[in-house]
Coordinates of C-alpha atoms in Angstrom, one line a residue:
X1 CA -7.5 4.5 -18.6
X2 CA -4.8 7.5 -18.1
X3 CA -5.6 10.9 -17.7
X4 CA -3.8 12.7 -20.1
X5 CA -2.6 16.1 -19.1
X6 CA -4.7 19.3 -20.0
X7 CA -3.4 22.3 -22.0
X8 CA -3.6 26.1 -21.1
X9 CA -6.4 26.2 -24.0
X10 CA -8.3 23.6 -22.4
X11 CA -7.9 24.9 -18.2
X12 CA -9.1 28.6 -19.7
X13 CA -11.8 26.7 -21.5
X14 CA -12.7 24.9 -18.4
X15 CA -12.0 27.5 -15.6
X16 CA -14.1 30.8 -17.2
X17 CA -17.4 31.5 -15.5
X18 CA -20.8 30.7 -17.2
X19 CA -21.8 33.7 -17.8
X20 CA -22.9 35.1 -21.4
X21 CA -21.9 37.2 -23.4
X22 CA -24.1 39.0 -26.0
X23 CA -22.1 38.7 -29.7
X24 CA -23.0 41.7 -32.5
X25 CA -21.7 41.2 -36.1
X26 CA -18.7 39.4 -36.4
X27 CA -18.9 38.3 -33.4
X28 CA -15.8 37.9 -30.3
X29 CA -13.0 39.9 -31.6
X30 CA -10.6 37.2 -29.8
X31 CA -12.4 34.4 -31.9
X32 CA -9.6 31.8 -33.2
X33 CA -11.8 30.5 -36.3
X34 CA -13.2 32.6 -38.6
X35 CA -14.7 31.1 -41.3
X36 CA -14.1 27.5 -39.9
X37 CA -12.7 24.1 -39.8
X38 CA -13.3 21.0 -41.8
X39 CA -14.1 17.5 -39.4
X40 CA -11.4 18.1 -37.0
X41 CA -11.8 14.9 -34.4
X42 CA -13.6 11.5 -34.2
X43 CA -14.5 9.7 -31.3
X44 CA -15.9 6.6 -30.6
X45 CA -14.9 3.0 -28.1
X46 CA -11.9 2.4 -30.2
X47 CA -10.5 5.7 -31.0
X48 CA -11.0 7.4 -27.8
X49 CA -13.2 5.5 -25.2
X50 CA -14.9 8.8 -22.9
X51 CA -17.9 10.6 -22.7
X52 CA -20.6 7.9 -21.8
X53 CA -20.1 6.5 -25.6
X54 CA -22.4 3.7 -26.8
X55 CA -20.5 1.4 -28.1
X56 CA -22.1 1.6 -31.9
X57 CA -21.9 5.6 -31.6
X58 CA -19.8 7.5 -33.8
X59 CA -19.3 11.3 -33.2
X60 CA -16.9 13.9 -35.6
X61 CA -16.1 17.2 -34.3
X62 CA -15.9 20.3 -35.7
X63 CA -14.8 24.0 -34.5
X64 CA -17.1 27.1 -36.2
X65 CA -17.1 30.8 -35.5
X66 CA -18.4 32.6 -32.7
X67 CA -20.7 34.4 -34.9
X68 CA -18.8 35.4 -38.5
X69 CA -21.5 38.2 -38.8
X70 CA -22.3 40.4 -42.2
X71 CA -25.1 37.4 -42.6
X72 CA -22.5 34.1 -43.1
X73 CA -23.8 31.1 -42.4
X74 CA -21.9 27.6 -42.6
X75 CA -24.0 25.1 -45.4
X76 CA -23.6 21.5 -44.3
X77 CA -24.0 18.9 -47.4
X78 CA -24.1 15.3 -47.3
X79 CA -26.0 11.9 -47.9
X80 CA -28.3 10.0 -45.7
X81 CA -26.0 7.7 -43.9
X82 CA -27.0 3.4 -44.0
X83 CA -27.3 3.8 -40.1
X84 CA -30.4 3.9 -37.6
X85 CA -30.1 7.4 -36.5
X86 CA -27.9 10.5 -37.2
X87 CA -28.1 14.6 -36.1
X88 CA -26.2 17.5 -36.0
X89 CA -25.9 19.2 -32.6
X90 CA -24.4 22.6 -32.0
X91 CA -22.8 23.7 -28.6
X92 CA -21.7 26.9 -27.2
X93 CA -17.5 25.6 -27.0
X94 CA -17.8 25.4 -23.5
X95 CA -16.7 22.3 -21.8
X96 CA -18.8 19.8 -21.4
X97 CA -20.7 21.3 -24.3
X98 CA -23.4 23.0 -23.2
X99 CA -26.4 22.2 -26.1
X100 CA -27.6 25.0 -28.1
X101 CA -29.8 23.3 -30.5
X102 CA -30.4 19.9 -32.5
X103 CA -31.4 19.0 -36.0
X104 CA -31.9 15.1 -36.4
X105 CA -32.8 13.3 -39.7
X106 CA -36.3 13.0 -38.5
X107 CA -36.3 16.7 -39.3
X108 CA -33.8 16.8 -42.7
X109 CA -35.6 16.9 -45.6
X110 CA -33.9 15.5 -48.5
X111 CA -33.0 18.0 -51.3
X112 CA -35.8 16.6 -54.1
X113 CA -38.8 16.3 -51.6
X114 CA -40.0 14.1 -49.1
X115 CA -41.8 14.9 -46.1
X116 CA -40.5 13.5 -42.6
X117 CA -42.7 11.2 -40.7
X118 CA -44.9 13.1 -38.0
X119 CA -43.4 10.1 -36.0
X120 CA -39.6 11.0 -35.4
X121 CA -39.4 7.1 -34.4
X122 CA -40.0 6.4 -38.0
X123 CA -36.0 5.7 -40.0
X124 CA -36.2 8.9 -43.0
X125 CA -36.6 7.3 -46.4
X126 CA -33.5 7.9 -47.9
X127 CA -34.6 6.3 -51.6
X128 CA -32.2 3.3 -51.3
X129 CA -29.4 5.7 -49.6
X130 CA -29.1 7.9 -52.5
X131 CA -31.2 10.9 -50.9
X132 CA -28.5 13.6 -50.2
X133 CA -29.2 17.1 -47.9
X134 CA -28.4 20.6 -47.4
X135 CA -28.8 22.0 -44.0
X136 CA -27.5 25.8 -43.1
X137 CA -26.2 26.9 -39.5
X138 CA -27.4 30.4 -38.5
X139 CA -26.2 32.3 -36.7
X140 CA -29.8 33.2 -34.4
X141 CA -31.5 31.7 -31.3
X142 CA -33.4 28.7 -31.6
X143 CA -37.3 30.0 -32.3
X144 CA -39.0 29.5 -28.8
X145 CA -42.0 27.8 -30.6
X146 CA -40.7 24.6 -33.1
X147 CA -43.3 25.4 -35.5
X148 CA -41.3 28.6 -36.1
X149 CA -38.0 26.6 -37.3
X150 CA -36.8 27.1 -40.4
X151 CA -37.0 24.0 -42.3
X152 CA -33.2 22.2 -42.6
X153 CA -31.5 24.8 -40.4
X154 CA -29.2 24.3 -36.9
X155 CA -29.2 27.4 -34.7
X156 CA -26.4 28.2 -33.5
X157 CA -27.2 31.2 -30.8
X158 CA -26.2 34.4 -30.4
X159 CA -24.2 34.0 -27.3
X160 CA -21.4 32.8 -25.3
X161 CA -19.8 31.8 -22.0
X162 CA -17.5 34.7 -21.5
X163 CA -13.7 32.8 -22.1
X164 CA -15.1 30.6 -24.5
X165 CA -13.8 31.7 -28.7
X166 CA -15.7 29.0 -31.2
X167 CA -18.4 27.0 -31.4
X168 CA -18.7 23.2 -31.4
X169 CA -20.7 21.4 -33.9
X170 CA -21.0 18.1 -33.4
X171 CA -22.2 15.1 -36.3
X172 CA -23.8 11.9 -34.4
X173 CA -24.1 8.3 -36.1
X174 CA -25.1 5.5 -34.2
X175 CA -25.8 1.7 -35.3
X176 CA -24.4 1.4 -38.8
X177 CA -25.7 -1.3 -41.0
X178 CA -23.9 -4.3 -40.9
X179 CA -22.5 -4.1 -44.4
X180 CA -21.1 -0.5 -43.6
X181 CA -18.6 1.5 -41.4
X182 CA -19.2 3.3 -38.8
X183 CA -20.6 6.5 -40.9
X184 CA -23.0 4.3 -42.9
X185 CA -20.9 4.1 -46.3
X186 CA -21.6 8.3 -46.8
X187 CA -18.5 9.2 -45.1
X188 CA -18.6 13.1 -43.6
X189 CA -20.6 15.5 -45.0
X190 CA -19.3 19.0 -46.8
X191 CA -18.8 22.0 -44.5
X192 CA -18.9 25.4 -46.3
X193 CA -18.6 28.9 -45.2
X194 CA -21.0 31.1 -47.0
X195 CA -20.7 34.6 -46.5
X196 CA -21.0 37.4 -48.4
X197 CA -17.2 38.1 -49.6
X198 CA -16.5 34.4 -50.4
X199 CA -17.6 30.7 -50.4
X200 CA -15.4 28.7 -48.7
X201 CA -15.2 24.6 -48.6
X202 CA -13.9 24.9 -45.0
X203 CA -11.6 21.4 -46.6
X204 CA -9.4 24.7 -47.7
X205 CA -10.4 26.5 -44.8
X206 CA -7.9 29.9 -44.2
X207 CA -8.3 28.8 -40.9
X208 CA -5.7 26.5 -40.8
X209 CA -3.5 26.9 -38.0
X210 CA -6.2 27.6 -35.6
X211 CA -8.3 24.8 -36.6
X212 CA -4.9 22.6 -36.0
X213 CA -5.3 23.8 -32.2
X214 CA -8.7 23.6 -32.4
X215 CA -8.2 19.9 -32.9
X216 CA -5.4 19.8 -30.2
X217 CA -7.9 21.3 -27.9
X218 CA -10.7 19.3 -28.8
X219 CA -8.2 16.3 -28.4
X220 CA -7.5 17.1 -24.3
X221 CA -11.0 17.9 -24.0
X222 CA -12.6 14.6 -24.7
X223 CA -11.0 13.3 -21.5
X224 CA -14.2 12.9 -19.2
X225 CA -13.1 11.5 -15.5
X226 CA -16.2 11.8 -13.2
X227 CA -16.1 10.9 -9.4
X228 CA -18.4 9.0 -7.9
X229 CA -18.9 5.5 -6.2
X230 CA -21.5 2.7 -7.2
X231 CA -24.7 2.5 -4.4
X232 CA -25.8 -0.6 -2.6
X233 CA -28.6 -2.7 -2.8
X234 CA -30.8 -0.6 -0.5
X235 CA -30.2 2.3 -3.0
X236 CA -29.2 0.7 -6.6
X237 CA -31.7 2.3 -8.8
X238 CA -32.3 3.9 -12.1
X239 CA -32.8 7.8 -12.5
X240 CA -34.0 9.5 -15.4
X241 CA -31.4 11.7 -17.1
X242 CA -32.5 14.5 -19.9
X243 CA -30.1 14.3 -23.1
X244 CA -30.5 18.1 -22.5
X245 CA -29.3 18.4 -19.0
X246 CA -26.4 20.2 -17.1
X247 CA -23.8 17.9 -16.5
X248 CA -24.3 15.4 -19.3
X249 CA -21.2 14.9 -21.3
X250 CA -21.5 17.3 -24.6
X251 CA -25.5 16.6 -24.6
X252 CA -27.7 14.9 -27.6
X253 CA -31.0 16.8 -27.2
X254 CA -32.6 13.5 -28.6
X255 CA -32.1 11.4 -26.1
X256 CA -33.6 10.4 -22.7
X257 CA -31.5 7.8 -20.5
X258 CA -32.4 5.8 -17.6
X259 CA -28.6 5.8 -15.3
X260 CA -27.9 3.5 -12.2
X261 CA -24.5 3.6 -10.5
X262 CA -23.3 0.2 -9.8
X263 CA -20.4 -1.4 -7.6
X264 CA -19.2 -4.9 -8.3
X265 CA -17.7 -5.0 -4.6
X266 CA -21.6 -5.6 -3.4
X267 CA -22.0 -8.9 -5.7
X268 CA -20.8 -10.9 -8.2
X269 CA -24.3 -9.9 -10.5
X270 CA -26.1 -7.2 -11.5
X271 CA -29.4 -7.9 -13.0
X272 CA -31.6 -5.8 -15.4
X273 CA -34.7 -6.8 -16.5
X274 CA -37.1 -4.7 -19.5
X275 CA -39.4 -4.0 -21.2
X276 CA -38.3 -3.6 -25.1
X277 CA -40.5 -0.9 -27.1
X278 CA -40.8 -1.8 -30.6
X279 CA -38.0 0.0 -32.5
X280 CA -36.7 1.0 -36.0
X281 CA -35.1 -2.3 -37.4
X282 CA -31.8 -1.6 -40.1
X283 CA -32.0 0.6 -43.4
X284 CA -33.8 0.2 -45.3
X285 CA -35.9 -2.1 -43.6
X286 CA -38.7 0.1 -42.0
X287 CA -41.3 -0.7 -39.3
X288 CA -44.2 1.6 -39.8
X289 CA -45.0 2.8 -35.9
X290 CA -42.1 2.1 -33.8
X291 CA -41.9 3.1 -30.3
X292 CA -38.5 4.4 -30.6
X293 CA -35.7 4.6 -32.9
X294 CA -32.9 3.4 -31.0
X295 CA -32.9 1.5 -27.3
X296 CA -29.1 0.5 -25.9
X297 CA -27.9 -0.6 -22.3
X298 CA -24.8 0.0 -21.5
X299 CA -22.5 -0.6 -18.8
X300 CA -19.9 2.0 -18.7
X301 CA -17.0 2.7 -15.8
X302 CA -18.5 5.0 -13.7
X303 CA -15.2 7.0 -12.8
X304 CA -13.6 6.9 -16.0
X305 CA -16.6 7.3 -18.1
X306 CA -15.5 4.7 -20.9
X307 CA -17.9 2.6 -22.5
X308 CA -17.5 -0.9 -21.2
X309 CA -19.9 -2.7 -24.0
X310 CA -23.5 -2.3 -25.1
X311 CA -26.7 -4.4 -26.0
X312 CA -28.6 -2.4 -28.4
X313 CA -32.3 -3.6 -29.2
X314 CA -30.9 -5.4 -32.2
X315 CA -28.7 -7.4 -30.0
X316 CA -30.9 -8.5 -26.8
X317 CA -32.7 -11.5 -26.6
X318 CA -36.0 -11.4 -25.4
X319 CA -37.9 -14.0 -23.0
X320 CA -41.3 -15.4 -23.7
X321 CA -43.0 -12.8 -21.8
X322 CA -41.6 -10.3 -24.2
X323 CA -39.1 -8.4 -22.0
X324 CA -35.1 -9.0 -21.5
X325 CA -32.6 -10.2 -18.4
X326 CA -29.8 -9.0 -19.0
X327 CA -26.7 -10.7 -16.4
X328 CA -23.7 -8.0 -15.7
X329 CA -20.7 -9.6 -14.0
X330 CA -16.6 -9.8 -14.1
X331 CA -16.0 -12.4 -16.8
X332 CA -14.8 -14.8 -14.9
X333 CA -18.1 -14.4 -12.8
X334 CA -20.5 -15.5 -15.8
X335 CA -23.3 -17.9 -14.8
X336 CA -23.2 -20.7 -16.9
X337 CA -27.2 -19.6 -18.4
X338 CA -26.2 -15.9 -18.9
X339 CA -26.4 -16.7 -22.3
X340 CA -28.4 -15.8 -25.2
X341 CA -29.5 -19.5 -25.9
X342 CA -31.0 -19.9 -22.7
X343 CA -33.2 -16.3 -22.7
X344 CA -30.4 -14.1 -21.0
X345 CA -28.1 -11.6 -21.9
X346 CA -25.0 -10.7 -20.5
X347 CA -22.6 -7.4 -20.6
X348 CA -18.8 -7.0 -18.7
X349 CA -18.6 -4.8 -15.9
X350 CA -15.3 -3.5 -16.5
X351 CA -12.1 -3.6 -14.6
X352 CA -13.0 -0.4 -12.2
X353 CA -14.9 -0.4 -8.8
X354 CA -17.6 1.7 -9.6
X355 CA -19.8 1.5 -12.5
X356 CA -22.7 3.3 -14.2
X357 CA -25.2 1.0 -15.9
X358 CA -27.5 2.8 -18.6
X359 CA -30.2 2.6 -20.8
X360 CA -30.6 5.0 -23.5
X361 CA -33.8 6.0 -25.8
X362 CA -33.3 8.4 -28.8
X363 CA -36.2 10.1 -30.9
X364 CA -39.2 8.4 -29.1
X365 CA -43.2 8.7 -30.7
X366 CA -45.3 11.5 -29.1
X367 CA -47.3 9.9 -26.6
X368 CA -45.3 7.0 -26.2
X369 CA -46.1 5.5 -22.7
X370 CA -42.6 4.7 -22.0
X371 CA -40.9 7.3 -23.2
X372 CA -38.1 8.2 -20.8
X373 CA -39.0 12.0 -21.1
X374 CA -42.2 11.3 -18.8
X375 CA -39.5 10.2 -16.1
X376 CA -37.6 13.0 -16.9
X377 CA -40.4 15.7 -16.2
X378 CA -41.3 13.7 -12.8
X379 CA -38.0 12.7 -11.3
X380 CA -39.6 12.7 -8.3
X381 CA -41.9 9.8 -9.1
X382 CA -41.4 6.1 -9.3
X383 CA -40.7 5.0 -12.7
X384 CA -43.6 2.9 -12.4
X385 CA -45.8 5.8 -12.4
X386 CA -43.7 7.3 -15.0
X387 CA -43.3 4.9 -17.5
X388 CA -46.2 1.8 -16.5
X389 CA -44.8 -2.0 -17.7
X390 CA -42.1 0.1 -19.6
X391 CA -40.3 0.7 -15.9
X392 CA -37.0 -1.1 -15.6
X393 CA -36.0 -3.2 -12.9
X394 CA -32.3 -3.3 -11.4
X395 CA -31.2 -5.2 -8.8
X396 CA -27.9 -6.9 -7.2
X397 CA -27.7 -11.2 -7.4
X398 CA -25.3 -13.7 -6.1
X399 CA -24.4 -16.8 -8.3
X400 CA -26.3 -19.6 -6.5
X401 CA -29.8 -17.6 -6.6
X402 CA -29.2 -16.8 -10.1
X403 CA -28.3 -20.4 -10.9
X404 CA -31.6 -21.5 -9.0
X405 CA -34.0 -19.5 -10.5
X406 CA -33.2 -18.3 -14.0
X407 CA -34.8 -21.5 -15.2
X408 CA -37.7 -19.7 -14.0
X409 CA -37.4 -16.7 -16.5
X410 CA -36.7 -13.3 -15.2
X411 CA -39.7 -12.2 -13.3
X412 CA -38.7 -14.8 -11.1
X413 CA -35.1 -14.1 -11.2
X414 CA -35.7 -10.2 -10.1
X415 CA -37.9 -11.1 -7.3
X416 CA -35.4 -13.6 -5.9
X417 CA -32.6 -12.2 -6.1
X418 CA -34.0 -9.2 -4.0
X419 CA -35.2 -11.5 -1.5
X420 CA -32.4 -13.3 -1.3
X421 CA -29.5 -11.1 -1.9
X422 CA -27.3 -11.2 0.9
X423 CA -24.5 -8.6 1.2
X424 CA -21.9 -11.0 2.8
X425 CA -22.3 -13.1 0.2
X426 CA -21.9 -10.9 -2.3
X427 CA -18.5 -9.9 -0.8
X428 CA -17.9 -13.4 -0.5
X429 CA -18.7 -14.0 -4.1
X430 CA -22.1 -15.7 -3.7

């Protein structure tokens, strides 16, 4: 994947200091969007493959004000998307997006009642997919204490890196049903600036030519290279990651992900066995106490950050024991049994040296025992303190151990290929 060249917007976006700046009514006088912009880009593997994507991810950008003041809010309106999870997530315009607050449809209440399940694991019941929303972005701090939230309302802060002139709003979809597109069959919801002179459907937005270099910016800013190299055997490991955390590319403050950098120079296999919570299953379908609402792994170029290809807990085949193998290898370095028929799933490692293997969790139940935010809060644990028989093991494999033992199920597999792997062979090609 090129690197496409970076604009003056985006280098001034990307070189001012991180420092805030306090914003009183109508916020930075050198704000390029005043009242708004409709959807400006979309990114997901096909359109434009960076940013750590899941593959079944679909995210549409937006550009708002700084802060519009005199009271203006923006109203967002929509309908509950045929998909297993969507938010809204507001960041501060500074690259990579540093998170200012979340509102995911485990918290949107439908306009005609409904309460949300006190399990955010739990799909919203969205009456057959004709429940529609209204949620407003404010322009105040996110309440210290949740219980202080406004019901169906993003916050969108009342401050800035010093250099940065909008804010980003971001609209996440991920795992569509299979009889819809990526946004679910609701297509994007209704952006409206409401202020006190005038109510605006930001699809006529006065903004026009900004938002046009808005989207330009937006556009060179999506490009996400990351340096790094993939670690050995002695050190191949996963490392919890918060879906709030510095350096995660433009955050979702629902997730939790589990990340281990890889290198296909060490051997010809990667091996990752699990154990799969029980999850949400597709809309409308519900499952009345899942674990989680969404569980992917991913293999993704580490250097490049593009999505490689996904397994989502729809898609991976579970053993007898109730857990998965899944096989990562060059194509043309497939076992024969890395397949699905014979208990074992298998994912590309992309054309790149260096790769970053991932599992992801999004919305998990309070007090689940393996919910990646336990690793998160003791990174200095092992993850089978953290997270118990929900701790994930990762491990390097040449082909002749593999082919040996997968018969026996992956238990067996793991604990072989550790004791056998052999680092000349794996640069030998096992």
């Amino acid at each position: 994947m090129s690197l496409r060249a970076v604009g003056l917007a985006a280098l001034l976006t990307a070189a001012a200091p991180a420092v805030e700046a306090q914003l009183g009514p109508g916020g930075n006088p050198l704000q390029t969007v005043r009242y708004g912009c409709y959807w400006t880009n979309t990114t997901d593997t096909t359109t434009n493959n960076t940013g750590f994507l899941d593959s079944t991810a679909t995210y549409t950008v937006t550009t708002l004000p700084l802060n519009p003041g005199n009271g203006a809010r923006i109203v967002i309106r929509g309908r509950f998307p045929k998909v297993r999870y969507f938010s809204f997530q507001i960041y501060d315009g500074f690259r990579p997006g540093n998170f200012v607050d979340s509102i995911p449809d485990a918290l949107i209440t439908p306009v005609g009642g409904a309460t949300p399940a006190p399990n955010p694991a739990v799909l919203p019941d969205a009456n057959g997919y004709t429940a529609t929303y209204q949620l407003q972005v404010v322009y105040r701090d996110p309440p210290a204490n949740p219980a202080n939230r406004q019901p169906n309302t993003l916050y969108a802060g009342v401050s800035a890196p010093i250099g940065v002139f909008n804010k980003t709003l971001l609209y996440r979809t991920y795992l569509p049903n299979t009889d819809s597109n990526g946004l679910g069959g609701a297509g994007l919801p209704e952006l409206i600036y409401a202020g006190p002179e005038a109510q605006i459907n930001l699809r006529n937005t006065p903004d026009t030519g900004a938002c046009k270099l808005a989207q330009l910016n937006n556009d060179l800013l999506r490009v996400f290279p990351v340096p790094g190299i993939g670690q050995n055997q002695a050190n191949v490991a996963f490392r919890p990651v918060s879906g709030r955390g510095a350096g995660v590319f433009y955050p979702n403050g629902d997730s939790n992900y589990l990340r281990a950098q890889t290198g296909r120079l060490y051997a010809p296999l990667i091996v990752v066995r699990g154990r799969l919570p029980l999850t949400a299953v597709q809309p409308p379908l519900l499952v009345a106490d899942p674990m989680v609402r969404y569980y992917s792994l991913c293999q993704n170029d580490l250097n490049t950050s593009r999505n490689v290809g996904c397994l989502t807990d729809r898609d991976l085949r579970l053993q007898a024991d109730g857990t998965f193998t899944a096989v990562i290898s060059m194509p043309a370095n497939r076992p024969s049994l890395a397949r699905p028929e014979f208990g074992y799933n298998w994912l590309p490692f992309g054309d790149q040296l260096n790769g970053l293997t991932v599992l992801r969790q999004i919305l998990a139940k309070p007090g689940f025992s393996g919910d990646f935010a336990r690793a998160v809060d003791r990174p200095a644990l092992p993850l089978t303190r953290t997270l118990g028989s929900f701790a994930p093991d990762i491990t390097y494999c040449d082909r002749a151990t593999f082919i040996s033992y997968a018969p026996s199920g992956g238990a067996a597999l793991v604990d072989a290929c550790r004791k056998n792997f052999s680092l000349l062979g794996g640069l030998l090609g096992g």
